[in-house]
Structures are given as structure tokens and as C-alpha cells.
Tab-separated table of C-alpha atoms in Angstrom:
chain	number	residue	atom	x	y	z
A	192	UNK	CA	96.916	142.243	122.830
A	193	UNK	CA	97.464	140.696	119.387
A	194	UNK	CA	99.203	137.456	118.878
A	195	UNK	CA	102.625	137.868	117.313
A	196	UNK	CA	103.209	136.868	113.715
A	197	UNK	CA	105.245	133.728	113.021
A	198	UNK	CA	108.871	134.221	112.394
A	199	UNK	CA	111.009	132.588	109.811
A	200	UNK	CA	108.158	130.202	108.642
A	201	UNK	CA	109.245	128.080	105.645
A	202	UNK	CA	107.138	127.808	102.385
A	203	UNK	CA	106.674	124.044	102.647
A	204	UNK	CA	105.075	122.104	105.613
A	205	UNK	CA	107.853	119.435	105.511
A	206	UNK	CA	110.364	122.061	106.550
A	207	UNK	CA	108.480	123.278	109.587
A	208	UNK	CA	110.062	122.307	112.910
A	209	UNK	CA	108.132	121.052	115.876
A	210	UNK	CA	104.544	121.432	114.331
A	211	UNK	CA	101.955	120.115	116.775
A	212	UNK	CA	98.357	120.532	117.937
A	213	UNK	CA	98.093	121.986	121.480
A	214	UNK	CA	94.762	121.320	123.215
A	215	UNK	CA	93.470	124.548	124.834
A	216	UNK	CA	93.362	124.155	128.594
A	217	UNK	CA	94.844	127.292	130.251
A	218	UNK	CA	93.492	130.779	130.385
A	219	UNK	CA	96.468	132.004	128.373
A	220	UNK	CA	95.940	129.524	125.647
A	221	UNK	CA	92.218	130.419	125.512
A	222	UNK	CA	93.139	134.060	125.294
A	223	UNK	CA	95.396	133.289	122.336
A	224	UNK	CA	92.795	131.137	120.619
A	225	UNK	CA	90.025	133.833	120.998
A	226	UNK	CA	92.350	136.563	119.827
A	227	UNK	CA	93.272	134.565	116.601
A	228	UNK	CA	89.533	133.917	115.810
A	229	UNK	CA	88.428	137.449	116.639
A	230	UNK	CA	91.105	139.073	114.542
A	231	UNK	CA	91.540	136.521	111.645
A	232	UNK	CA	88.658	134.221	111.197
A	233	UNK	CA	85.753	135.392	108.995
A	234	UNK	CA	83.138	134.197	111.585
A	235	UNK	CA	85.104	135.486	114.663
A	236	UNK	CA	85.346	133.426	117.773
A	237	UNK	CA	81.579	132.841	118.189
A	238	UNK	CA	79.792	130.698	120.706
A	239	UNK	CA	80.393	127.003	120.520
A	240	UNK	CA	77.530	124.575	121.165
A	241	UNK	CA	77.429	121.503	123.360
A	242	UNK	CA	80.521	119.363	123.864
A	243	UNK	CA	83.603	121.316	122.642
A	244	UNK	CA	87.280	121.135	122.240
A	245	UNK	CA	89.807	123.606	120.936
A	246	UNK	CA	93.368	123.437	119.490
A	247	UNK	CA	96.065	125.757	118.773
A	248	UNK	CA	98.456	125.133	115.821
A	249	UNK	CA	101.979	125.524	117.173
A	250	UNK	CA	105.422	125.467	115.710
A	251	UNK	CA	108.800	126.807	116.749
A	252	UNK	CA	108.128	129.736	114.406
A	253	UNK	CA	105.047	130.789	116.378
A	254	UNK	CA	101.309	130.176	116.434
A	255	UNK	CA	99.949	129.280	112.974
A	256	UNK	CA	96.244	129.019	113.637
A	257	UNK	CA	93.520	127.276	115.599
A	258	UNK	CA	90.733	124.762	115.412
A	259	UNK	CA	87.603	123.986	117.406
A	260	UNK	CA	85.113	121.198	117.522
A	261	UNK	CA	81.525	121.317	118.929
A	262	UNK	CA	78.178	119.532	118.592
A	263	UNK	CA	77.025	118.439	115.204
A	264	UNK	CA	74.306	120.144	113.176
A	265	UNK	CA	70.940	118.845	114.262
A	266	UNK	CA	69.650	118.100	110.826
A	267	UNK	CA	71.214	118.197	107.364
A	268	UNK	CA	69.365	116.586	104.563
A	269	UNK	CA	72.372	115.753	102.467
A	270	UNK	CA	74.425	114.502	105.338
A	271	UNK	CA	71.606	112.396	106.745
A	272	UNK	CA	70.798	110.830	103.412
A	273	UNK	CA	74.390	109.981	102.901
A	274	UNK	CA	74.475	108.256	106.306
A	275	UNK	CA	71.172	106.530	105.575
A	276	UNK	CA	69.619	106.856	109.008
A	277	UNK	CA	66.124	107.608	110.072
A	278	UNK	CA	64.906	110.253	112.553
A	279	UNK	CA	65.007	107.952	115.513
A	280	UNK	CA	68.595	106.710	114.906
A	281	UNK	CA	69.704	110.403	114.220
A	282	UNK	CA	68.398	111.578	117.434
A	283	UNK	CA	69.915	108.689	119.329
A	284	UNK	CA	73.413	108.676	117.578
A	285	UNK	CA	73.918	112.351	116.581
A	286	UNK	CA	76.279	112.582	119.530
A	287	UNK	CA	78.839	110.476	117.603
A	288	UNK	CA	79.197	113.228	115.029
A	289	UNK	CA	81.480	116.133	115.947
A	290	UNK	CA	81.422	119.426	114.001
A	291	UNK	CA	84.702	121.163	113.160
A	292	UNK	CA	83.239	124.674	113.813
A	293	UNK	CA	86.483	126.667	113.358
A	294	UNK	CA	89.458	126.019	111.207
A	295	UNK	CA	92.025	128.838	110.823
A	296	UNK	CA	95.293	129.085	109.148
A	297	UNK	CA	96.488	132.532	109.796
A	298	UNK	CA	96.132	135.110	107.044
A	299	UNK	CA	99.868	135.962	106.958
A	300	UNK	CA	100.832	132.264	106.725
A	301	UNK	CA	101.769	131.073	103.305
A	302	UNK	CA	102.954	127.487	103.571
A	303	UNK	CA	102.262	124.881	101.011
A	304	UNK	CA	100.127	121.828	102.119
A	305	UNK	CA	99.904	123.131	105.701
A	306	UNK	CA	96.204	123.058	105.930
A	307	UNK	CA	95.755	119.506	104.643
A	308	UNK	CA	98.633	118.329	106.859
A	309	UNK	CA	97.020	119.874	109.937
A	310	UNK	CA	93.611	118.214	108.935
A	311	UNK	CA	95.511	114.865	108.799
A	312	UNK	CA	96.933	115.460	112.409
A	313	UNK	CA	93.717	116.487	113.885
A	314	UNK	CA	91.745	113.325	112.701
A	315	UNK	CA	94.292	111.225	114.545
A	316	UNK	CA	94.582	113.297	117.773
A	317	UNK	CA	91.093	114.636	118.273
A	318	UNK	CA	89.185	111.429	118.787
A	319	UNK	CA	91.565	110.471	121.541
A	320	UNK	CA	91.362	113.816	123.301
A	321	UNK	CA	87.581	113.903	122.879
A	322	UNK	CA	87.127	110.484	124.470
A	323	UNK	CA	89.424	111.430	127.327
A	324	UNK	CA	87.413	114.532	128.042
A	325	UNK	CA	83.833	113.257	127.479
A	326	UNK	CA	84.057	109.359	127.591
A	327	UNK	CA	82.762	109.107	124.051
A	328	UNK	CA	84.584	108.095	120.986
A	329	UNK	CA	83.363	110.099	117.872
A	330	UNK	CA	82.645	108.162	114.651
A	331	UNK	CA	82.323	110.844	112.200
A	332	UNK	CA	83.627	114.477	111.637
A	333	UNK	CA	81.745	117.080	109.660
A	334	UNK	CA	82.788	120.542	108.471
A	335	UNK	CA	81.235	123.350	106.330
A	336	UNK	CA	83.013	125.285	103.608
A	337	UNK	CA	81.587	128.589	102.330
A	338	UNK	CA	82.208	128.311	98.718
A	339	UNK	CA	81.934	132.054	98.226
A	340	UNK	CA	85.136	132.388	100.101
A	341	UNK	CA	86.932	129.056	99.834
A	342	UNK	CA	87.266	126.081	97.495
A	343	UNK	CA	87.729	123.289	99.953
A	344	UNK	CA	90.980	122.242	98.388
A	345	UNK	CA	92.595	121.252	101.680
A	346	UNK	CA	89.730	118.999	102.625
A	347	UNK	CA	89.947	117.079	99.349
A	348	UNK	CA	93.695	116.675	99.714
A	349	UNK	CA	93.190	115.353	103.207
A	350	UNK	CA	90.627	112.692	101.994
A	351	UNK	CA	87.541	114.369	103.427
A	352	UNK	CA	84.436	113.612	101.366
A	353	UNK	CA	81.985	116.100	99.936
A	354	UNK	CA	78.507	114.741	100.583
A	355	UNK	CA	76.244	117.734	99.615
A	356	UNK	CA	75.275	121.250	100.737
A	357	UNK	CA	73.494	122.991	103.555
A	358	UNK	CA	70.218	124.870	102.971
A	359	UNK	CA	71.262	128.140	104.304
A	360	UNK	CA	69.634	127.797	107.760
A	361	UNK	CA	71.462	128.212	110.943
A	362	UNK	CA	70.929	126.234	114.203
A	363	UNK	CA	68.570	128.923	115.591
A	364	UNK	CA	66.593	129.508	112.423
A	365	UNK	CA	63.198	128.565	113.792
A	366	UNK	CA	61.396	130.903	111.371
A	367	UNK	CA	62.950	129.406	108.261
A	368	UNK	CA	64.555	132.717	107.244
A	369	UNK	CA	67.584	131.077	105.592
A	370	UNK	CA	69.929	133.954	106.470
A	371	UNK	CA	73.076	131.894	106.308
A	372	UNK	CA	75.150	131.243	103.048
A	373	UNK	CA	74.875	127.816	101.467
A	374	UNK	CA	77.869	125.803	102.309
A	375	UNK	CA	79.491	122.473	101.131
A	376	UNK	CA	79.305	119.698	103.608
A	377	UNK	CA	82.545	117.645	104.058
A	378	UNK	CA	82.672	114.536	106.319
A	379	UNK	CA	85.561	112.290	107.483
A	380	UNK	CA	84.730	108.787	108.897
A	381	UNK	CA	86.789	107.817	111.961
A	382	UNK	CA	85.531	104.271	112.088
A	383	UNK	CA	85.143	101.875	109.037
A	384	UNK	CA	81.886	100.666	110.444
A	385	UNK	CA	80.412	103.974	111.442
A	386	UNK	CA	77.240	103.586	109.472
A	387	UNK	CA	76.396	100.272	111.220
A	388	UNK	CA	77.223	101.754	114.645
A	389	UNK	CA	75.099	104.827	114.050
A	390	UNK	CA	72.091	103.064	112.572
A	391	UNK	CA	72.660	104.026	109.039
A	392	UNK	CA	72.019	101.995	105.883
A	393	UNK	CA	74.279	101.688	102.852
A	394	UNK	CA	72.368	101.395	99.636
A	395	UNK	CA	74.887	100.918	96.973
A	396	UNK	CA	74.149	99.215	93.649
A	397	UNK	CA	77.146	97.383	92.263
A	398	UNK	CA	77.594	95.830	88.798
A	399	UNK	CA	78.107	92.020	88.687
A	400	UNK	CA	81.635	90.968	87.730
A	401	UNK	CA	82.141	87.575	86.147
A	402	UNK	CA	84.878	85.540	87.638
A	403	UNK	CA	85.972	84.700	84.123
A	404	UNK	CA	86.999	88.275	83.625
A	405	UNK	CA	89.552	87.864	86.444
A	406	UNK	CA	91.235	84.498	85.940
A	407	UNK	CA	93.303	85.430	82.915
A	408	UNK	CA	93.583	89.216	83.622
A	409	UNK	CA	97.209	90.362	83.654
A	410	UNK	CA	95.985	93.563	85.471
A	411	UNK	CA	94.680	91.390	88.469
A	412	UNK	CA	96.787	93.123	91.077
A	413	UNK	CA	95.914	96.683	89.823
A	414	UNK	CA	92.225	95.894	89.707
A	415	UNK	CA	92.214	94.326	93.167
A	416	UNK	CA	94.383	96.716	95.086
A	417	UNK	CA	94.859	99.815	92.913
A	418	UNK	CA	92.215	101.838	94.686
A	419	UNK	CA	93.583	101.204	98.175
A	420	UNK	CA	93.314	104.345	100.310
A	421	UNK	CA	96.727	104.371	101.978
A	422	UNK	CA	97.218	108.120	102.313
A	423	UNK	CA	99.388	108.408	99.156
A	424	UNK	CA	98.859	107.098	95.670
A	425	UNK	CA	102.450	105.944	95.541
A	426	UNK	CA	101.883	103.461	98.462
A	427	UNK	CA	98.865	102.058	96.553
A	428	UNK	CA	101.195	101.657	93.557
A	429	UNK	CA	103.798	99.890	95.742
A	430	UNK	CA	101.020	97.595	97.050
A	431	UNK	CA	100.049	96.626	93.556
A	432	UNK	CA	103.575	95.778	92.763
A	433	UNK	CA	103.990	93.622	95.825
A	434	UNK	CA	100.718	91.775	95.099
A	435	UNK	CA	101.714	91.303	91.435
A	436	UNK	CA	105.120	89.767	92.475
A	437	UNK	CA	103.469	87.497	94.999
A	438	UNK	CA	100.781	86.336	92.662
A	439	UNK	CA	103.459	85.255	90.127
A	440	UNK	CA	105.555	83.462	92.759
A	441	UNK	CA	103.170	82.474	95.665
A	442	UNK	CA	105.477	79.884	97.220
A	443	UNK	CA	108.518	82.089	97.421
A	444	UNK	CA	109.767	84.645	99.890
A	445	UNK	CA	109.328	88.246	98.735
A	446	UNK	CA	113.017	88.551	98.147
A	447	UNK	CA	112.773	85.659	95.713
A	448	UNK	CA	109.539	86.793	94.223
A	449	UNK	CA	111.061	90.181	93.494
A	450	UNK	CA	114.021	88.415	91.787
A	451	UNK	CA	116.407	90.319	94.039
A	452	UNK	CA	115.343	93.728	92.861
A	453	UNK	CA	116.667	95.926	95.632
A	454	UNK	CA	114.311	98.916	94.937
A	455	UNK	CA	111.221	96.619	95.107
A	456	UNK	CA	112.477	94.800	98.229
A	457	UNK	CA	113.214	98.056	100.016
A	458	UNK	CA	109.797	99.361	99.121
A	459	UNK	CA	108.155	96.217	100.410
A	460	UNK	CA	109.733	96.520	103.866
A	461	UNK	CA	109.174	100.247	104.021
A	462	UNK	CA	105.479	99.533	103.491
A	463	UNK	CA	104.970	96.605	105.874
A	464	UNK	CA	107.052	98.148	108.590
A	465	UNK	CA	105.305	101.508	108.126
A	466	UNK	CA	108.413	103.578	108.129
A	467	UNK	CA	106.379	106.627	107.444
A	468	UNK	CA	104.385	105.996	110.607
A	469	UNK	CA	101.124	106.320	108.879
A	470	UNK	CA	97.972	104.735	110.310
A	471	UNK	CA	96.407	104.548	106.800
A	472	UNK	CA	98.540	101.436	106.137
A	473	UNK	CA	96.450	98.749	107.700
A	474	UNK	CA	94.588	95.563	106.961
A	475	UNK	CA	91.118	97.125	106.290
A	476	UNK	CA	92.399	99.782	103.849
A	477	UNK	CA	94.705	97.279	102.038
A	478	UNK	CA	91.756	94.796	101.524
A	479	UNK	CA	88.786	97.081	100.987
A	480	UNK	CA	89.123	97.390	97.192
A	481	UNK	CA	89.524	93.569	97.001
A	482	UNK	CA	86.445	93.096	99.018
A	483	UNK	CA	84.440	95.396	96.874
A	484	UNK	CA	85.348	93.308	93.777
A	485	UNK	CA	84.533	90.137	95.703
A	486	UNK	CA	81.007	91.384	96.278
A	487	UNK	CA	80.660	92.222	92.576
A	488	UNK	CA	81.760	88.649	91.728
A	489	UNK	CA	79.349	87.233	94.333
A	490	UNK	CA	76.488	89.110	92.703
A	491	UNK	CA	77.270	87.307	89.342
A	492	UNK	CA	76.687	83.970	90.903
A	493	UNK	CA	73.328	82.157	91.712
A	494	UNK	CA	74.723	80.459	94.803
A	495	UNK	CA	77.688	81.531	96.887
A	496	UNK	CA	79.232	79.629	99.740
A	497	UNK	CA	80.986	81.732	102.425
A	498	UNK	CA	83.549	79.539	104.269
A	499	UNK	CA	84.986	80.765	107.621
A	500	UNK	CA	88.085	79.530	109.234
A	501	UNK	CA	90.543	80.639	111.909
A	502	UNK	CA	94.342	80.511	111.569
A	503	UNK	CA	96.852	81.104	114.277
A	504	UNK	CA	99.863	83.192	113.024
A	505	UNK	CA	102.930	82.172	115.212
A	506	UNK	CA	105.466	84.984	115.608
A	507	UNK	CA	107.263	83.598	118.617
A	508	UNK	CA	110.587	83.879	116.749
A	509	UNK	CA	110.126	87.672	116.434
A	510	UNK	CA	111.492	88.836	119.833
A	511	UNK	CA	111.051	92.480	119.090
A	512	UNK	CA	107.509	92.534	117.569
A	513	UNK	CA	104.931	94.445	119.643
A	514	UNK	CA	101.219	93.970	119.850
A	515	UNK	CA	101.170	90.177	119.783
A	516	UNK	CA	98.833	87.991	121.831
A	517	UNK	CA	99.075	84.456	123.170
A	518	UNK	CA	97.812	81.882	120.737
A	519	UNK	CA	98.614	78.730	122.610
A	520	UNK	CA	101.144	76.821	124.739
A	521	UNK	CA	102.999	73.428	124.666
A	522	UNK	CA	103.279	70.616	127.255
A	523	UNK	CA	105.890	72.538	129.044
A	524	UNK	CA	103.569	75.507	129.275
A	525	UNK	CA	105.776	77.602	127.059
A	526	UNK	CA	103.492	80.161	125.349
A	527	UNK	CA	103.374	80.896	121.707
A	528	UNK	CA	103.073	84.508	120.738
A	529	UNK	CA	101.255	85.612	117.672
A	530	UNK	CA	97.938	86.751	116.092
A	531	UNK	CA	94.564	85.028	115.407
A	532	UNK	CA	93.253	85.561	111.965
A	533	UNK	CA	89.555	84.787	111.238
A	534	UNK	CA	88.824	85.030	107.581
A	535	UNK	CA	85.692	84.450	105.357
A	536	UNK	CA	86.299	83.246	101.794
A	537	UNK	CA	83.457	83.323	99.145
A	538	UNK	CA	83.467	80.441	96.612
A	539	UNK	CA	80.883	79.560	93.847
A	540	UNK	CA	79.231	76.145	93.391
A	541	UNK	CA	82.230	74.829	91.505
A	542	UNK	CA	84.524	75.758	94.441
A	543	UNK	CA	86.270	78.619	92.561
A	544	UNK	CA	87.312	81.296	94.987
A	545	UNK	CA	85.592	84.606	94.530
A	546	UNK	CA	87.579	86.467	97.112
A	547	UNK	CA	87.614	87.495	100.861
A	548	UNK	CA	84.467	88.769	102.381
A	549	UNK	CA	85.774	89.670	105.774
A	550	UNK	CA	88.933	89.366	107.848
A	551	UNK	CA	89.480	90.003	111.559
A	552	UNK	CA	92.856	89.858	113.289
A	553	UNK	CA	93.083	89.757	117.055
A	554	UNK	CA	95.818	89.350	119.696
A	555	UNK	CA	94.317	86.893	122.236
A	556	UNK	CA	95.087	87.076	125.976
A	557	UNK	CA	95.101	84.389	128.489
A	558	UNK	CA	92.261	84.483	131.084
A	559	UNK	CA	93.468	86.107	134.310
A	560	UNK	CA	93.787	83.713	137.251
A	561	UNK	CA	91.785	86.257	139.257
A	562	UNK	CA	88.828	85.768	136.863
A	563	UNK	CA	86.704	83.257	138.531
A	564	UNK	CA	83.863	83.318	136.053
A	565	UNK	CA	82.643	80.111	134.466
A	566	UNK	CA	82.398	79.814	130.721
A	567	UNK	CA	78.672	80.391	130.843
A	568	UNK	CA	79.149	83.554	132.813
A	569	UNK	CA	81.557	85.130	130.217
A	570	UNK	CA	79.862	87.568	127.797
A	571	UNK	CA	79.865	86.390	124.202
A	572	UNK	CA	81.861	89.431	123.238
A	573	UNK	CA	84.825	88.151	125.264
A	574	UNK	CA	84.913	84.645	123.883
A	575	UNK	CA	87.407	83.731	121.240
A	576	UNK	CA	84.605	82.235	118.918
A	577	UNK	CA	82.752	85.599	118.803
A	578	UNK	CA	83.962	86.031	115.211
A	579	UNK	CA	82.455	82.649	114.155
A	580	UNK	CA	79.147	83.638	115.722
A	581	UNK	CA	78.808	86.977	113.882
A	582	UNK	CA	76.238	87.233	111.155
A	583	UNK	CA	77.711	88.762	108.095
């Protein structure tokens, strides 16, 4: 029995109602997924290898497609070189890569930006579902695109990275017959420190940048934050505008720094309050381009001092703020709610700041009264000074 075609599907993804990914659990869902792949995917349903998870793309208009994930390719020269790991680390940590083995938008579905939007949904939902099922949080996704059939446009639009090509060998090609077509390899990191956690090595030559080129540069904000990956170039542009205003008026509130410009003020609050509900707007993504330029400035100096310090950010006056920890208490045992910011600032021998090297923001919690461990019995990872003990 074939899967009914979608009814009344709009031509733009923003107009689709109740679009969601449904994890395949029931026999009926599995039948629909198989039917879609057998009838409409160029590689059919196939046999998935190892740990696996399947999704159906659902909307109020009907089923729009399906996705599956399974074990990663055992060995890919271009992928493995990009990660920078050796054979030992590859065999040990390959489990943290998950392969998107099937991705189908139905043949009769013609909806602008649907594929890239679904890719955005799946990188948020899949790691949680995968961890719940297998007790393992993936660090990297991979997928293959047959360029004789597809251009990979949706992957590029969804910020996946093209890292090379396959050799034309399948998983079972023990005789080196190279019967498969050569495919582009796309990857999507799920963790900013995935290389470190997987035993990879980043070898990246950067050009030194003199600090003198920055001091009098009226394009400072653009240079430091313009490449921030916030999911949309318009958000990066807004970030540059915010940084430029604050640079010119560092001691003022943003309303004052923007000289009362209503459009700029509205854009500022929309970004920091994440009204678009986008996980891409976060501290690492905002600071990454600045940190890259900091490293370039460090490279131009003979001696660099890296100064670490911890600052408590007190937000006790924000009654509706979520996700705060407890940063202290007064003599009446009234606790202060906030965040603890550990930062590392690089300066040259003259004390001129080169930029931030690292930032970590945590929400500390008070030790439970039921926890009877002495300080010496508490693992280093649970202590508040762990950030100071790290070797950067």
C-alpha cells in the first residue's frame, strides 16, 4: 500500500503547518518509512548497519519524507585527514560519528528551503534521541552526496561542510572492486571540541596579525565579529552593529550607546533574548571569530601573557531569568543567583590586550547536604576551580 501524497502543501517552508520529525517506533511508522524509501529513494530502503535511528518528516499536509542514521563509514581518507586522527583513535572513537544513510524529500514535494530546514531540525533533535536510545552522545554527523544526481545545495545552506570525496568503495568491498559511485563527503560537528574529544589534531597555519593594525581600525567590530556563525548573516550583521556601538560608548547602557535608535535597540534585544529560538546564538559562536584573530595577534608577539580570572555575574534582580546558579550568599544566608564567568585574556609584554583566548560560563550549584564527601574526595571535575586548573 503506497503512502498518500501530501495535500495542499505550500511552496515555502515557512508556510508549512506543524512540521516535525517523528522518530520511527511503531510497526505502522516503520511500514511507512520503508514504503517511502522503496518507492522514492534512489537507493531504496537498504539494510542499515550498527546503531540506527529513523525519522519520518511529518506535516499537517501529509508525510513529506524520511531520514535514517546508522554507523559511520569505517575509513574515509578525506574525512579522517580532516579530523586529524590516527588509526588507534579512529578505531576507538568512530562510534561518536553517525552516518546519515538516507535523506528523502519526496519526489512530488516542491517546497522552497524544505530540505535545508529539515537538516537544521535534525541536527538539534537527533543527538538527544540517539543518546536516549544508546547512552552515547554523537559528536559528528556525516553524509554522502552522489554528485551525478545531486548538487548538495541543501547541505551547504544548512552549514554542513564539504571535506572531500569517497573512493568509490562500499563497506563490503574487500576485493577493492570500487563498484560504488564517488560521492562528496559532508560533515556537521555537534560539539565545538569534537576533535579534542575524538583524538584528532587541528593543524592550521594562521598569518600573524600586528596589534597595530587593530588599534586605529574603524572596521574593528566587522573584523572581530563579522564571521560569527549565528545561523543567518543578518544576525552577524546585527552583532557587528551592537559591538560597534558598545565600542564607541563602553560605559553606557545599550540604549544610550545606540543614541535612542529604536530599530537598533529592538534588534539588540531580539538577538540577546533569542526571539527566533535559535541555538546558534550562543557565547562560543559569538566569540569564535574574535578568538581566531586573537591567536593571529598572539603569533605576531615574541612573548604573550595569558591572564585568567573569574567574575561572578549577579542576576538576583532578574526574577524571571532561567538557568542561573548560586554564586554566593550574605550573612543572613540569602543566596545570590547568577553565573560564574572564567575568562583568559592574552596581553603582550607592554600589557596591551590582544584579545580573549577562552571563556567558560557556568551556573554553580550548592553542595547537597546529603553529600558527605570531604574536599579531597570530590573529583577535580566537580570543583569550582577546575577551569583554573585546565591547561590551555
